[in-house]
Each structure stands twice: as C-alpha cells, then as structure tokens.
Amino acid sequence: MKLKDKVALITGAGRGIGKAIAMHYGREGAKLALCARTAAELDQTVKELRAMNVEAEGWSCDVSLEEPVKNFIANAQKEFGRIDILVNNAGVMTRPAPMIEMDVKKWDYTMAVNLRGPFLITQAVLPIMIKQKSGSIINVSSMIGRGAYANFLAYATSKWGLEGFSQTLAAEVRSSNIRVNSVEPGYVATKLTGFSGSKPESVTDVFVYLASDESKSVTGKMLSSSGWQSQVK
Ligand SMILES: NC(=O)c1ccc[n+]([C@@H]2O[C@H](COP(=O)([O-])OP(=O)(O)OC[C@H]3O[C@@H](n4cnc5c(N)ncnc54)[C@H](OP(=O)(O)O)[C@@H]3O)[C@@H](O)[C@H]2O)c1
C-alpha cells in the first residue's frame, strides 16, 4: 500500500478522472477528503470508497468561491487532522470556439474554476502542509496547456496558467518540504470529452507515484499519464 494512512484531498471527485484517482488512492490505503458541486455524484463516490473500507468524506463545494472553499478545507482538517496530498483536479471546458465568437462569460467561468479554484484551494491547504513540513500538490493540467490548439483559447490559457502556477509554487514552497507537480492525463473518456478516449482508471498511476514517498525528490515537474516513467528516470 503506497499511500497507507496518508490523507488526500481531491477536488472534482464526483466523476471522471477525479473519481478514478480517489478510487486508486483508496486502494493504496489513503483516507480521502473530496469535493464537487453535485452532491449526488460525490455521495456515490464516497459510498463506493466506504464499501472498500476506505475512510472517505465528501463536501459539496464550488472551488471558485472563497467561503465554501474555506469551509471545505476547515471541515477536512477537522475530520482527518492533516492533509498530505492535494489534487487540484476540478476543471471545466466550454465548447471550443474561435476567439471572435467567444462569450466573455465563458472565459470568466473557465478562469474561475480552472485557475481561481486551484489558487483558493491551495492557499487554504498550504498553512496545514507548512505546519506539517510536508505535502504533495498535484495539479491536473492538459496537453492543451502545453501546446497550441486552435479554438481552445480560454481552456488553453487556464491550463498554461496552471502550469505557471505549479512551477512558481514549487519554487516557493520547496524549502517547506512541499512538492508541486502537474500532470497532463491525455485524452480521457469523461463527461468533459463526451466520453471518448482512454478509461479514467488507466491514467491514475502517475497520481499515485506523485502522492507517494517514491517521488519524494520530484518537484516542479510536468508529467504525462502515458510517459511519466521515462520522464522521471
Ligand atoms: N478528460 C480529458 O480528456 C482531460 C484531458 C486533460 C485534462 N483534463 C482535466 O482533468 C480534470 C477532470 O476532468 P474530467 O475529464 O474528469 O471531467 P468531468 O468528468 O467533467 O469531471 C470534472 C469534475 O470536476 C468537478 N467540478 C467542475 N467544476 C467544479 C467546481 N467549480 N467546483 C468543484 N468541482 C467542480 C465536477 O463536478 P461538478 O460539476 O458536480 O462540480 C466533476 O466532479 C479537469 O481539470 C480537466 O481539465 C481532462
């Protein structure tokens, strides 16, 4: 069990990649503090984890809103006493469109969830990790955040921003023994992609690696779910 007794907080764990990471972490012995906006999906994830005898709790929370985020982290800390792993997974992608047709509301929504969300969640979790003098933060990016893909301007900008966030924070918290890395999961069959692509369960190994002590010297890296083993050699 690579994550025995570690406490992992995962955003957007009601379905898709976040749920698959939660199930894999649970199998590796972690205790789980989860959030998403849709309570019914979150409850289902928690139910499936508890059926595997995994300690898990879910809180309905929109990661882009300050007060709900503060309450979520305070509740998770109260329930589990510590936070060893943070996976900033919650994310949205609106329908691809050329820039001249893009509604500014969609731009703002994308930035709010994909960038403001990780900022708010991480800012609330960091004092706990700094006090513990340890922690692993994993940000879910995208290949669209590492290359040029036409018609994805808002999503691409948010994910490129998230890569910058990861690199900068990695440099800032290194001396507190907190690691920050990002992962691009490939093309995965979830609601976000209309359920085409690889199975969510097939992209989670790198998330276990980055959360575990196996990667204790790895920080500031941009890994891929498909090629991470060769990237960390
Ligand atoms: N699928 C892919 O091919 C792919 C590729 C590259 C990167 N990604 C990234 O992977 C992450 C997960 O995406 P996915 O494909 O698994 O999509 P998904 O199936 O739509 O799942 C997204 C999860 O995030 C939650 N979420 C969305 N907005 C939220 C908010 N404001 N506050 C809290 N939770 C929120 C959703 O629940 P609620 O809607 O109930 O809140 C859901 O649980 C995203 O960051 C995405 O950008 C996906």
mmCIF file of C-alpha atoms and ligand atoms in Angstrom:
data_model
loop_
_atom_site.group_PDB
_atom_site.id
_atom_site.type_symbol
_atom_site.label_atom_id
_atom_site.label_comp_id
_atom_site.label_asym_id
_atom_site.label_seq_id
_atom_site.Cartn_x
_atom_site.Cartn_y
_atom_site.Cartn_z
ATOM 1 C CA MET A 1 0.000 0.000 0.000
ATOM 2 C CA LYS A 2 1.832 3.070 -1.267
ATOM 3 C CA LEU A 3 -0.344 5.680 0.486
ATOM 4 C CA LYS A 4 -1.102 3.935 3.779
ATOM 5 C CA ASP A 5 -2.669 6.374 6.273
ATOM 6 C CA LYS A 6 -1.951 9.428 4.123
ATOM 7 C CA VAL A 7 -4.784 11.938 3.857
ATOM 8 C CA ALA A 8 -5.568 13.047 0.310
ATOM 9 C CA LEU A 9 -7.827 15.919 -0.668
ATOM 10 C CA ILE A 10 -9.164 15.713 -4.225
ATOM 11 C CA THR A 11 -11.326 18.339 -5.914
ATOM 12 C CA GLY A 12 -13.842 17.325 -8.569
ATOM 13 C CA ALA A 13 -14.085 13.736 -7.339
ATOM 14 C CA GLY A 14 -17.741 13.134 -8.204
ATOM 15 C CA ARG A 15 -16.954 11.575 -11.569
ATOM 16 C CA GLY A 16 -14.319 11.198 -14.279
ATOM 17 C CA ILE A 17 -10.596 11.459 -13.568
ATOM 18 C CA GLY A 18 -11.048 12.789 -10.012
ATOM 19 C CA LYS A 19 -13.212 9.823 -9.049
ATOM 20 C CA ALA A 20 -10.730 7.370 -10.629
ATOM 21 C CA ILE A 21 -7.858 8.966 -8.654
ATOM 22 C CA ALA A 22 -9.931 8.732 -5.444
ATOM 23 C CA MET A 23 -10.639 5.019 -6.009
ATOM 24 C CA HIS A 24 -6.953 4.276 -6.764
ATOM 25 C CA TYR A 25 -5.768 6.276 -3.721
ATOM 26 C CA GLY A 26 -8.305 4.388 -1.598
ATOM 27 C CA ARG A 27 -6.933 1.036 -2.813
ATOM 28 C CA GLU A 28 -3.438 2.258 -1.849
ATOM 29 C CA GLY A 29 -4.543 2.936 1.739
ATOM 30 C CA ALA A 30 -5.232 6.690 1.699
ATOM 31 C CA LYS A 31 -8.007 8.451 3.601
ATOM 32 C CA LEU A 32 -9.978 10.779 1.356
ATOM 33 C CA ALA A 33 -11.475 14.261 1.651
ATOM 34 C CA LEU A 34 -13.404 15.013 -1.515
ATOM 35 C CA CYS A 35 -15.408 17.800 -3.094
ATOM 36 C CA ALA A 36 -17.509 18.625 -6.153
ATOM 37 C CA ARG A 37 -20.613 20.744 -6.698
ATOM 38 C CA THR A 38 -23.028 17.863 -7.451
ATOM 39 C CA ALA A 39 -23.809 16.226 -4.110
ATOM 40 C CA ALA A 40 -25.397 13.084 -5.603
ATOM 41 C CA GLU A 41 -22.253 12.164 -7.596
ATOM 42 C CA LEU A 42 -19.992 12.924 -4.658
ATOM 43 C CA ASP A 43 -22.142 10.778 -2.337
ATOM 44 C CA GLN A 44 -21.849 7.906 -4.818
ATOM 45 C CA THR A 45 -18.025 8.163 -4.858
ATOM 46 C CA VAL A 46 -17.942 8.203 -1.042
ATOM 47 C CA LYS A 47 -20.321 5.216 -0.912
ATOM 48 C CA GLU A 48 -18.123 3.184 -3.298
ATOM 49 C CA LEU A 49 -14.993 4.039 -1.277
ATOM 50 C CA ARG A 50 -16.592 3.096 2.033
ATOM 51 C CA ALA A 51 -17.716 -0.213 0.504
ATOM 52 C CA MET A 52 -13.956 -0.863 0.051
ATOM 53 C CA ASN A 53 -13.409 0.008 3.755
ATOM 54 C CA VAL A 54 -11.754 3.285 2.835
ATOM 55 C CA GLU A 55 -12.203 6.261 5.180
ATOM 56 C CA ALA A 56 -13.798 8.920 2.975
ATOM 57 C CA GLU A 57 -15.870 12.060 3.359
ATOM 58 C CA GLY A 58 -17.312 14.407 0.754
ATOM 59 C CA TRP A 59 -18.317 18.053 0.944
ATOM 60 C CA SER A 60 -20.303 19.894 -1.687
ATOM 61 C CA CYS A 61 -18.141 22.864 -2.659
ATOM 62 C CA ASP A 62 -17.595 25.131 -5.658
ATOM 63 C CA VAL A 63 -13.810 25.597 -5.828
ATOM 64 C CA SER A 64 -14.174 29.077 -7.329
ATOM 65 C CA LEU A 65 -15.907 30.500 -4.237
ATOM 66 C CA GLU A 66 -13.913 31.748 -1.261
ATOM 67 C CA GLU A 67 -16.169 30.952 1.703
ATOM 68 C CA PRO A 68 -17.204 27.441 0.570
ATOM 69 C CA VAL A 69 -13.530 26.613 -0.047
ATOM 70 C CA LYS A 70 -12.510 27.829 3.425
ATOM 71 C CA ASN A 71 -15.304 25.747 4.975
ATOM 72 C CA PHE A 72 -14.383 22.661 2.937
ATOM 73 C CA ILE A 73 -10.729 22.764 3.991
ATOM 74 C CA ALA A 74 -11.624 23.512 7.630
ATOM 75 C CA ASN A 75 -14.039 20.554 7.657
ATOM 76 C CA ALA A 76 -11.497 18.234 6.043
ATOM 77 C CA GLN A 77 -8.817 19.269 8.545
ATOM 78 C CA LYS A 78 -11.241 18.741 11.434
ATOM 79 C CA GLU A 79 -12.259 15.297 10.136
ATOM 80 C CA PHE A 80 -8.801 13.914 9.289
ATOM 81 C CA GLY A 81 -6.356 16.071 11.312
ATOM 82 C CA ARG A 82 -3.896 16.566 8.453
ATOM 83 C CA ILE A 83 -3.634 16.860 4.644
ATOM 84 C CA ASP A 84 -0.697 15.094 2.979
ATOM 85 C CA ILE A 85 -1.788 15.199 -0.653
ATOM 86 C CA LEU A 86 -3.781 17.776 -2.606
ATOM 87 C CA VAL A 87 -5.018 17.033 -6.125
ATOM 88 C CA ASN A 88 -6.378 20.134 -7.864
ATOM 89 C CA ASN A 89 -8.464 18.204 -10.370
ATOM 90 C CA ALA A 90 -11.782 20.107 -10.657
ATOM 91 C CA GLY A 91 -11.933 21.714 -14.069
ATOM 92 C CA VAL A 92 -14.273 22.758 -16.840
ATOM 93 C CA MET A 93 -14.040 23.191 -20.597
ATOM 94 C CA THR A 94 -16.686 25.090 -22.542
ATOM 95 C CA ARG A 95 -17.484 24.322 -26.191
ATOM 96 C CA PRO A 96 -14.472 25.112 -28.432
ATOM 97 C CA ALA A 97 -14.973 28.326 -30.418
ATOM 98 C CA PRO A 98 -12.861 30.865 -32.324
ATOM 99 C CA MET A 99 -11.875 33.810 -30.154
ATOM 100 C CA ILE A 100 -14.051 36.323 -32.002
ATOM 101 C CA GLU A 101 -17.136 34.241 -31.146
ATOM 102 C CA MET A 102 -16.222 33.595 -27.542
ATOM 103 C CA ASP A 103 -18.567 34.858 -24.862
ATOM 104 C CA VAL A 104 -16.632 36.641 -22.113
ATOM 105 C CA LYS A 105 -18.801 34.846 -19.539
ATOM 106 C CA LYS A 106 -17.339 31.533 -20.709
ATOM 107 C CA TRP A 107 -13.814 32.980 -20.434
ATOM 108 C CA ASP A 108 -14.541 34.183 -16.873
ATOM 109 C CA TYR A 109 -16.144 30.858 -15.882
ATOM 110 C CA THR A 110 -13.182 28.854 -17.205
ATOM 111 C CA MET A 111 -10.671 31.063 -15.370
ATOM 112 C CA ALA A 112 -12.762 30.959 -12.179
ATOM 113 C CA VAL A 113 -12.862 27.167 -11.970
ATOM 114 C CA ASN A 114 -9.541 26.216 -13.588
ATOM 115 C CA LEU A 115 -7.292 28.910 -12.055
ATOM 116 C CA ARG A 116 -9.038 30.754 -9.217
ATOM 117 C CA GLY A 117 -10.143 27.339 -7.905
ATOM 118 C CA PRO A 118 -6.636 25.869 -7.524
ATOM 119 C CA PHE A 119 -5.450 29.211 -6.064
ATOM 120 C CA LEU A 120 -8.181 29.294 -3.392
ATOM 121 C CA ILE A 121 -7.910 25.599 -2.519
ATOM 122 C CA THR A 122 -4.100 25.640 -2.379
ATOM 123 C CA GLN A 123 -3.978 28.853 -0.339
ATOM 124 C CA ALA A 124 -6.297 27.244 2.233
ATOM 125 C CA VAL A 125 -4.346 23.950 2.334
ATOM 126 C CA LEU A 126 -0.798 25.359 2.384
ATOM 127 C CA PRO A 127 -0.729 26.541 6.022
ATOM 128 C CA ILE A 128 -1.602 22.971 7.064
ATOM 129 C CA MET A 129 1.187 21.490 4.910
ATOM 130 C CA ILE A 130 3.702 24.144 6.037
ATOM 131 C CA LYS A 131 2.946 23.282 9.672
ATOM 132 C CA GLN A 132 3.395 19.564 8.867
ATOM 133 C CA LYS A 133 6.621 20.389 6.970
ATOM 134 C CA SER A 134 5.482 18.063 4.202
ATOM 135 C CA GLY A 135 2.985 17.752 1.383
ATOM 136 C CA SER A 136 2.475 16.869 -2.246
ATOM 137 C CA ILE A 137 0.363 19.074 -4.505
ATOM 138 C CA ILE A 138 -0.656 17.740 -7.917
ATOM 139 C CA ASN A 139 -2.339 19.987 -10.466
ATOM 140 C CA VAL A 140 -4.322 18.440 -13.310
ATOM 141 C CA SER A 141 -3.281 20.191 -16.485
ATOM 142 C CA SER A 142 -3.778 19.177 -20.108
ATOM 143 C CA MET A 143 -1.858 18.736 -23.331
ATOM 144 C CA ILE A 144 -3.880 21.807 -24.366
ATOM 145 C CA GLY A 145 -1.932 23.607 -21.614
ATOM 146 C CA ARG A 146 1.389 22.612 -23.175
ATOM 147 C CA GLY A 147 0.847 23.200 -26.892
ATOM 148 C CA ALA A 148 -1.112 25.290 -29.395
ATOM 149 C CA TYR A 149 -4.631 24.053 -30.162
ATOM 150 C CA ALA A 150 -6.894 26.407 -32.127
ATOM 151 C CA ASN A 151 -10.348 27.280 -30.721
ATOM 152 C CA PHE A 152 -9.481 26.352 -27.121
ATOM 153 C CA LEU A 153 -8.296 29.803 -26.060
ATOM 154 C CA ALA A 154 -9.924 30.027 -22.622
ATOM 155 C CA TYR A 155 -9.238 26.419 -21.621
ATOM 156 C CA ALA A 156 -5.685 26.551 -23.023
ATOM 157 C CA THR A 157 -4.898 29.822 -21.259
ATOM 158 C CA SER A 158 -6.233 28.472 -17.956
ATOM 159 C CA LYS A 159 -4.136 25.307 -18.210
ATOM 160 C CA TRP A 160 -0.970 27.154 -19.368
ATOM 161 C CA GLY A 161 -1.626 29.384 -16.356
ATOM 162 C CA LEU A 162 -1.925 26.341 -14.123
ATOM 163 C CA GLU A 163 1.486 25.128 -15.351
ATOM 164 C CA GLY A 164 2.970 28.516 -14.388
ATOM 165 C CA PHE A 165 1.186 28.325 -11.043
ATOM 166 C CA SER A 166 2.723 24.863 -10.438
ATOM 167 C CA GLN A 167 6.276 25.855 -11.374
ATOM 168 C CA THR A 168 6.198 29.080 -9.365
ATOM 169 C CA LEU A 169 4.661 27.486 -6.288
ATOM 170 C CA ALA A 170 7.136 24.578 -6.499
ATOM 171 C CA ALA A 171 9.999 27.098 -6.213
ATOM 172 C CA GLU A 172 8.236 28.965 -3.394
ATOM 173 C CA VAL A 173 7.449 26.014 -1.096
ATOM 174 C CA ARG A 174 10.433 23.751 -1.775
ATOM 175 C CA SER A 175 12.100 24.875 1.480
ATOM 176 C CA SER A 176 8.994 23.769 3.418
ATOM 177 C CA ASN A 177 9.373 20.234 2.003
ATOM 178 C CA ILE A 178 6.218 20.640 -0.086
ATOM 179 C CA ARG A 179 6.288 19.337 -3.637
ATOM 180 C CA VAL A 180 4.221 20.728 -6.516
ATOM 181 C CA ASN A 181 3.888 18.947 -9.840
ATOM 182 C CA SER A 182 1.443 18.895 -12.735
ATOM 183 C CA VAL A 183 0.064 16.040 -14.801
ATOM 184 C CA GLU A 184 -1.487 16.009 -18.242
ATOM 185 C CA PRO A 185 -3.719 12.937 -18.335
ATOM 186 C CA GLY A 186 -4.057 12.535 -22.122
ATOM 187 C CA TYR A 187 -7.438 12.196 -23.787
ATOM 188 C CA VAL A 188 -9.770 10.567 -21.294
ATOM 189 C CA ALA A 189 -13.358 9.335 -21.612
ATOM 190 C CA THR A 190 -15.296 11.586 -19.226
ATOM 191 C CA LYS A 191 -18.236 13.972 -19.372
ATOM 192 C CA LEU A 192 -15.758 16.711 -20.377
ATOM 193 C CA THR A 193 -14.809 14.889 -23.604
ATOM 194 C CA GLY A 194 -18.231 13.409 -24.356
ATOM 195 C CA PHE A 195 -16.959 10.049 -23.061
ATOM 196 C CA SER A 196 -14.415 9.333 -25.792
ATOM 197 C CA GLY A 197 -10.789 8.487 -25.034
ATOM 198 C CA SER A 198 -8.961 6.253 -22.568
ATOM 199 C CA LYS A 199 -10.661 4.900 -19.457
ATOM 200 C CA PRO A 200 -10.152 7.217 -16.423
ATOM 201 C CA GLU A 201 -8.798 4.232 -14.444
ATOM 202 C CA SER A 202 -5.964 3.864 -16.961
ATOM 203 C CA VAL A 203 -4.407 7.290 -16.244
ATOM 204 C CA THR A 204 -4.078 7.262 -12.448
ATOM 205 C CA ASP A 205 -0.692 5.520 -11.834
ATOM 206 C CA VAL A 206 1.246 8.797 -12.116
ATOM 207 C CA PHE A 207 -1.025 10.373 -9.498
ATOM 208 C CA VAL A 208 -0.180 7.576 -7.049
ATOM 209 C CA TYR A 209 3.522 7.976 -7.842
ATOM 210 C CA LEU A 210 3.462 11.760 -7.218
ATOM 211 C CA ALA A 211 1.471 11.335 -3.993
ATOM 212 C CA SER A 212 3.751 8.617 -2.605
ATOM 213 C CA ASP A 213 7.199 8.754 -0.990
ATOM 214 C CA GLU A 214 8.609 7.123 -4.147
ATOM 215 C CA SER A 215 8.667 10.623 -5.677
ATOM 216 C CA LYS A 216 9.959 12.441 -2.579
ATOM 217 C CA SER A 217 12.620 14.350 -4.546
ATOM 218 C CA VAL A 218 10.356 15.194 -7.501
ATOM 219 C CA THR A 219 9.039 18.746 -7.675
ATOM 220 C CA GLY A 220 8.355 21.319 -10.380
ATOM 221 C CA LYS A 221 7.820 18.577 -12.967
ATOM 222 C CA MET A 222 5.253 18.444 -15.762
ATOM 223 C CA LEU A 223 4.460 14.758 -16.203
ATOM 224 C CA SER A 224 2.180 12.886 -18.593
ATOM 225 C CA SER A 225 -0.022 9.959 -17.593
ATOM 226 C CA SER A 226 1.273 7.989 -20.576
ATOM 227 C CA GLY A 227 5.035 8.689 -20.463
ATOM 228 C CA TRP A 228 5.811 9.581 -16.843
ATOM 229 C CA GLN A 229 8.098 6.617 -16.129
ATOM 230 C CA SER A 230 10.614 7.782 -18.720
ATOM 231 C CA GLN A 231 10.172 11.431 -17.655
ATOM 232 C CA VAL A 232 11.309 10.699 -14.077
ATOM 233 C CA LYS A 233 14.236 8.372 -14.921
HETATM 234 N N1 LIG B 1 -10.997 14.232 -19.935
HETATM 235 C C1 LIG B 1 -9.883 14.621 -20.552
HETATM 236 O O1 LIG B 1 -9.539 14.160 -21.671
HETATM 237 C C2 LIG B 1 -8.972 15.615 -19.903
HETATM 238 C C3 LIG B 1 -7.770 15.910 -20.548
HETATM 239 C C4 LIG B 1 -6.908 16.815 -19.961
HETATM 240 C C5 LIG B 1 -7.211 17.379 -18.736
HETATM 241 N N2 LIG B 1 -8.401 17.095 -18.131
HETATM 242 C C6 LIG B 1 -8.662 17.727 -16.838
HETATM 243 O O2 LIG B 1 -8.996 16.738 -15.895
HETATM 244 C C7 LIG B 1 -9.786 17.305 -14.859
HETATM 245 C C8 LIG B 1 -11.002 16.434 -14.623
HETATM 246 O O3 LIG B 1 -11.797 16.450 -15.788
HETATM 247 P P1 LIG B 1 -12.698 15.233 -16.251
HETATM 248 O O4 LIG B 1 -12.329 14.946 -17.648
HETATM 249 O O5 LIG B 1 -12.681 14.145 -15.253
HETATM 250 O O6 LIG B 1 -14.128 15.973 -16.312
HETATM 251 P P2 LIG B 1 -15.537 15.670 -15.629
HETATM 252 O O7 LIG B 1 -15.927 14.249 -15.812
HETATM 253 O O8 LIG B 1 -16.429 16.733 -16.136
HETATM 254 O O9 LIG B 1 -15.268 15.864 -14.071
HETATM 255 C C9 LIG B 1 -14.974 17.123 -13.541
HETATM 256 C C10 LIG B 1 -15.150 17.076 -12.036
HETATM 257 O O10 LIG B 1 -14.858 18.392 -11.537
HETATM 258 C C11 LIG B 1 -15.986 18.861 -10.805
HETATM 259 N N3 LIG B 1 -16.093 20.316 -10.914
HETATM 260 C C12 LIG B 1 -16.264 21.065 -12.017
HETATM 261 N N4 LIG B 1 -16.366 22.354 -11.689
HETATM 262 C C13 LIG B 1 -16.250 22.425 -10.343
HETATM 263 C C14 LIG B 1 -16.282 23.474 -9.409
HETATM 264 N N5 LIG B 1 -16.475 24.744 -9.777
HETATM 265 N N6 LIG B 1 -16.119 23.185 -8.092
HETATM 266 C C15 LIG B 1 -15.945 21.909 -7.692
HETATM 267 N N7 LIG B 1 -15.909 20.877 -8.532
HETATM 268 C C16 LIG B 1 -16.066 21.124 -9.843
HETATM 269 C C17 LIG B 1 -17.178 18.129 -11.437
HETATM 270 O O11 LIG B 1 -18.284 18.051 -10.572
HETATM 271 P P3 LIG B 1 -19.459 19.145 -10.536
HETATM 272 O O12 LIG B 1 -19.733 19.548 -11.949
HETATM 273 O O13 LIG B 1 -20.544 18.417 -9.849
HETATM 274 O O14 LIG B 1 -18.913 20.263 -9.703
HETATM 275 C C18 LIG B 1 -16.572 16.746 -11.643
HETATM 276 O O15 LIG B 1 -16.612 16.012 -10.443
HETATM 277 C C19 LIG B 1 -10.110 18.733 -15.325
HETATM 278 O O16 LIG B 1 -9.229 19.636 -14.693
HETATM 279 C C20 LIG B 1 -9.824 18.684 -16.819
HETATM 280 O O17 LIG B 1 -9.489 19.944 -17.330
HETATM 281 C C21 LIG B 1 -9.288 16.225 -18.686
#
